[in-house]
Structure formats: structure tokens, C-alpha cells
Amino acid sequence: MSQSNEMVKIACHALSEKKAEDVRIIDISEISPIADYFVIASGANANQLQAMVDAVDEELTKAGYTAKQVEGNRNSSWILMDYNDIVVHVFSKEDRLFYDLERIWTDGKKVELEDILAE
């Protein structure tokens, strides 16, 4: 399993532990130099968003991966966590619909978590 795939697996597991909604993985490795994958997830309220961010950071840090940059804070409705190989986007439902990253990045490949786990 590649490092990127391992990171996606860890991030998705952390998100699911915090009941993240509508988790999506987009492979952008062939269309952008910024990362291999985007992981996009929604939460119901600010507390859940923060819990999701904390869980992802804690689990990836335990596995030896450090965020290069985090944009957003406890009051944000979109928090971006850049781990070089993957970028995790945690959204409120409203902001996710508004920014619609899945539409913007339609050139990327939608990936199922099962496919990542199988590699």
C-alpha cells in the first residue's frame, strides 16, 4: 500500500469514528501536483467538525504524518488539512454544497475506500 493510500485509509477511519457524513475520496494525482488525493467530508455542526479535524490529526500524527498546513479554526465551516500527499477538507453541509469541490475537481477520479483498502 502506498503512503498516500495509507494516509487516506487512516483519515477515513478517523472521520467515520466521528460520524462524518458523505465521505468522498478524489484521486487528483494525474491532474494536479498539489496532492494525490482529496478526502472530503461533512459534519452537522461546529463541534462535530472540530471533533473530525482533531481525530484526523491525532490518527495521522500517531502514524507519523504531520500536517504541513491547516486552514480554518473552531469557528470555520470549512477546514482544510494539508498533509502533502493528501488534503482533507472538512465542511459544514451548507459550505460543502456552496463550494462543491466534487464538481470543480470532476477531472479527478472518484475512489471508493474499498479500492484503497484493496491496494
Tab-separated table of C-alpha atoms in Angstrom:
chain	number	residue	atom	x	y	z
A	1	MET	CA	0.000	0.000	0.000
A	2	SER	CA	1.383	3.393	-0.958
A	3	GLN	CA	1.937	6.100	1.628
A	4	SER	CA	-0.903	8.168	0.144
A	5	ASN	CA	-3.289	5.223	0.326
A	6	GLU	CA	-2.320	4.528	3.921
A	7	MET	CA	-2.952	8.167	4.806
A	8	VAL	CA	-6.376	8.116	3.110
A	9	LYS	CA	-7.280	4.936	4.980
A	10	ILE	CA	-6.264	6.447	8.334
A	11	ALA	CA	-8.077	9.731	7.643
A	12	CYS	CA	-11.278	7.996	6.501
A	13	HIS	CA	-11.264	5.734	9.550
A	14	ALA	CA	-10.841	8.747	11.867
A	15	LEU	CA	-13.666	10.570	10.075
A	16	SER	CA	-16.010	7.594	10.313
A	17	GLU	CA	-15.282	7.279	14.045
A	18	LYS	CA	-16.661	10.815	14.429
A	19	LYS	CA	-19.724	10.043	12.292
A	20	ALA	CA	-18.614	12.157	9.317
A	21	GLU	CA	-21.215	12.324	6.571
A	22	ASP	CA	-20.829	11.729	2.845
A	23	VAL	CA	-17.082	10.992	2.863
A	24	ARG	CA	-15.651	11.167	-0.659
A	25	ILE	CA	-12.189	10.420	-1.996
A	26	ILE	CA	-10.951	12.005	-5.218
A	27	ASP	CA	-7.703	10.894	-6.877
A	28	ILE	CA	-6.137	14.061	-8.281
A	29	SER	CA	-2.639	12.625	-8.799
A	30	GLU	CA	-2.848	12.747	-12.595
A	31	ILE	CA	-4.326	16.242	-12.855
A	32	SER	CA	-2.640	18.259	-10.106
A	33	PRO	CA	0.781	18.432	-8.462
A	34	ILE	CA	-0.653	19.594	-5.118
A	35	ALA	CA	-1.570	16.139	-3.762
A	36	ASP	CA	-2.528	12.585	-4.679
A	37	TYR	CA	-5.951	12.607	-3.017
A	38	PHE	CA	-8.616	14.892	-1.667
A	39	VAL	CA	-10.714	13.496	1.171
A	40	ILE	CA	-13.953	15.448	1.578
A	41	ALA	CA	-16.380	15.057	4.475
A	42	SER	CA	-19.304	16.901	6.056
A	43	GLY	CA	-20.376	17.419	9.628
A	44	ALA	CA	-23.623	18.556	11.213
A	45	ASN	CA	-22.294	21.345	13.459
A	46	ALA	CA	-19.153	23.187	14.583
A	47	ASN	CA	-18.466	20.751	17.431
A	48	GLN	CA	-18.613	17.756	15.115
A	49	LEU	CA	-16.377	19.483	12.541
A	50	GLN	CA	-13.769	20.145	15.223
A	51	ALA	CA	-14.009	16.579	16.513
A	52	MET	CA	-13.467	15.289	12.963
A	53	VAL	CA	-10.422	17.544	12.464
A	54	ASP	CA	-8.957	16.559	15.832
A	55	ALA	CA	-9.468	12.848	15.124
A	56	VAL	CA	-7.830	13.009	11.685
A	57	ASP	CA	-4.877	14.980	13.049
A	58	GLU	CA	-4.445	12.672	16.031
A	59	GLU	CA	-4.550	9.466	13.977
A	60	LEU	CA	-2.275	10.719	11.194
A	61	THR	CA	0.183	12.116	13.763
A	62	LYS	CA	0.234	8.730	15.542
A	63	ALA	CA	1.109	7.134	12.199
A	64	GLY	CA	3.973	9.593	11.713
A	65	TYR	CA	2.353	12.096	9.338
A	66	THR	CA	2.331	15.785	10.175
A	67	ALA	CA	0.087	18.422	8.651
A	68	LYS	CA	2.047	20.851	6.519
A	69	GLN	CA	-0.714	23.407	6.942
A	70	VAL	CA	-4.200	23.705	8.407
A	71	GLU	CA	-6.549	26.435	7.187
A	72	GLY	CA	-9.571	27.261	9.311
A	73	ASN	CA	-10.305	27.092	13.022
A	74	ARG	CA	-13.017	26.199	15.520
A	75	ASN	CA	-15.331	28.845	14.071
A	76	SER	CA	-14.806	27.830	10.443
A	77	SER	CA	-17.309	25.926	8.354
A	78	TRP	CA	-14.540	24.675	6.030
A	79	ILE	CA	-11.299	23.355	7.453
A	80	LEU	CA	-8.537	22.273	5.093
A	81	MET	CA	-5.791	19.966	6.353
A	82	ASP	CA	-2.803	19.638	4.015
A	83	TYR	CA	-0.642	16.553	4.568
A	84	ASN	CA	1.324	16.925	1.294
A	85	ASP	CA	0.138	13.625	-0.249
A	86	ILE	CA	-3.469	14.085	0.807
A	87	VAL	CA	-5.631	17.099	1.560
A	88	VAL	CA	-8.569	16.604	3.930
A	89	HIS	CA	-11.498	19.010	3.558
A	90	VAL	CA	-13.981	19.101	6.454
A	91	PHE	CA	-17.126	21.091	5.675
A	92	SER	CA	-20.429	22.132	7.128
A	93	LYS	CA	-23.190	20.789	4.879
A	94	GLU	CA	-24.033	24.286	3.627
A	95	ASP	CA	-20.478	25.237	2.703
A	96	ARG	CA	-19.871	21.894	1.048
A	97	LEU	CA	-22.840	22.497	-1.234
A	98	PHE	CA	-21.736	26.078	-1.866
A	99	TYR	CA	-18.091	25.319	-2.748
A	100	ASP	CA	-18.898	21.999	-4.469
A	101	LEU	CA	-15.335	20.677	-4.734
A	102	GLU	CA	-16.601	17.457	-6.284
A	103	ARG	CA	-17.873	19.462	-9.267
A	104	ILE	CA	-14.731	21.597	-9.516
A	105	TRP	CA	-12.496	18.509	-9.473
A	106	THR	CA	-14.577	16.337	-11.841
A	107	ASP	CA	-11.404	15.573	-13.819
A	108	GLY	CA	-10.189	13.640	-10.790
A	109	LYS	CA	-11.138	10.000	-10.297
A	110	LYS	CA	-13.736	9.179	-7.678
A	111	VAL	CA	-12.319	6.451	-5.483
A	112	GLU	CA	-14.137	4.107	-3.159
A	113	LEU	CA	-12.497	3.432	0.194
A	114	GLU	CA	-12.737	-0.288	-0.570
A	115	ASP	CA	-10.445	0.263	-3.573
A	116	ILE	CA	-7.866	1.974	-1.341
A	117	LEU	CA	-8.062	-0.851	1.179
A	118	ALA	CA	-7.630	-3.445	-1.578
A	119	GLU	CA	-4.333	-1.980	-2.798
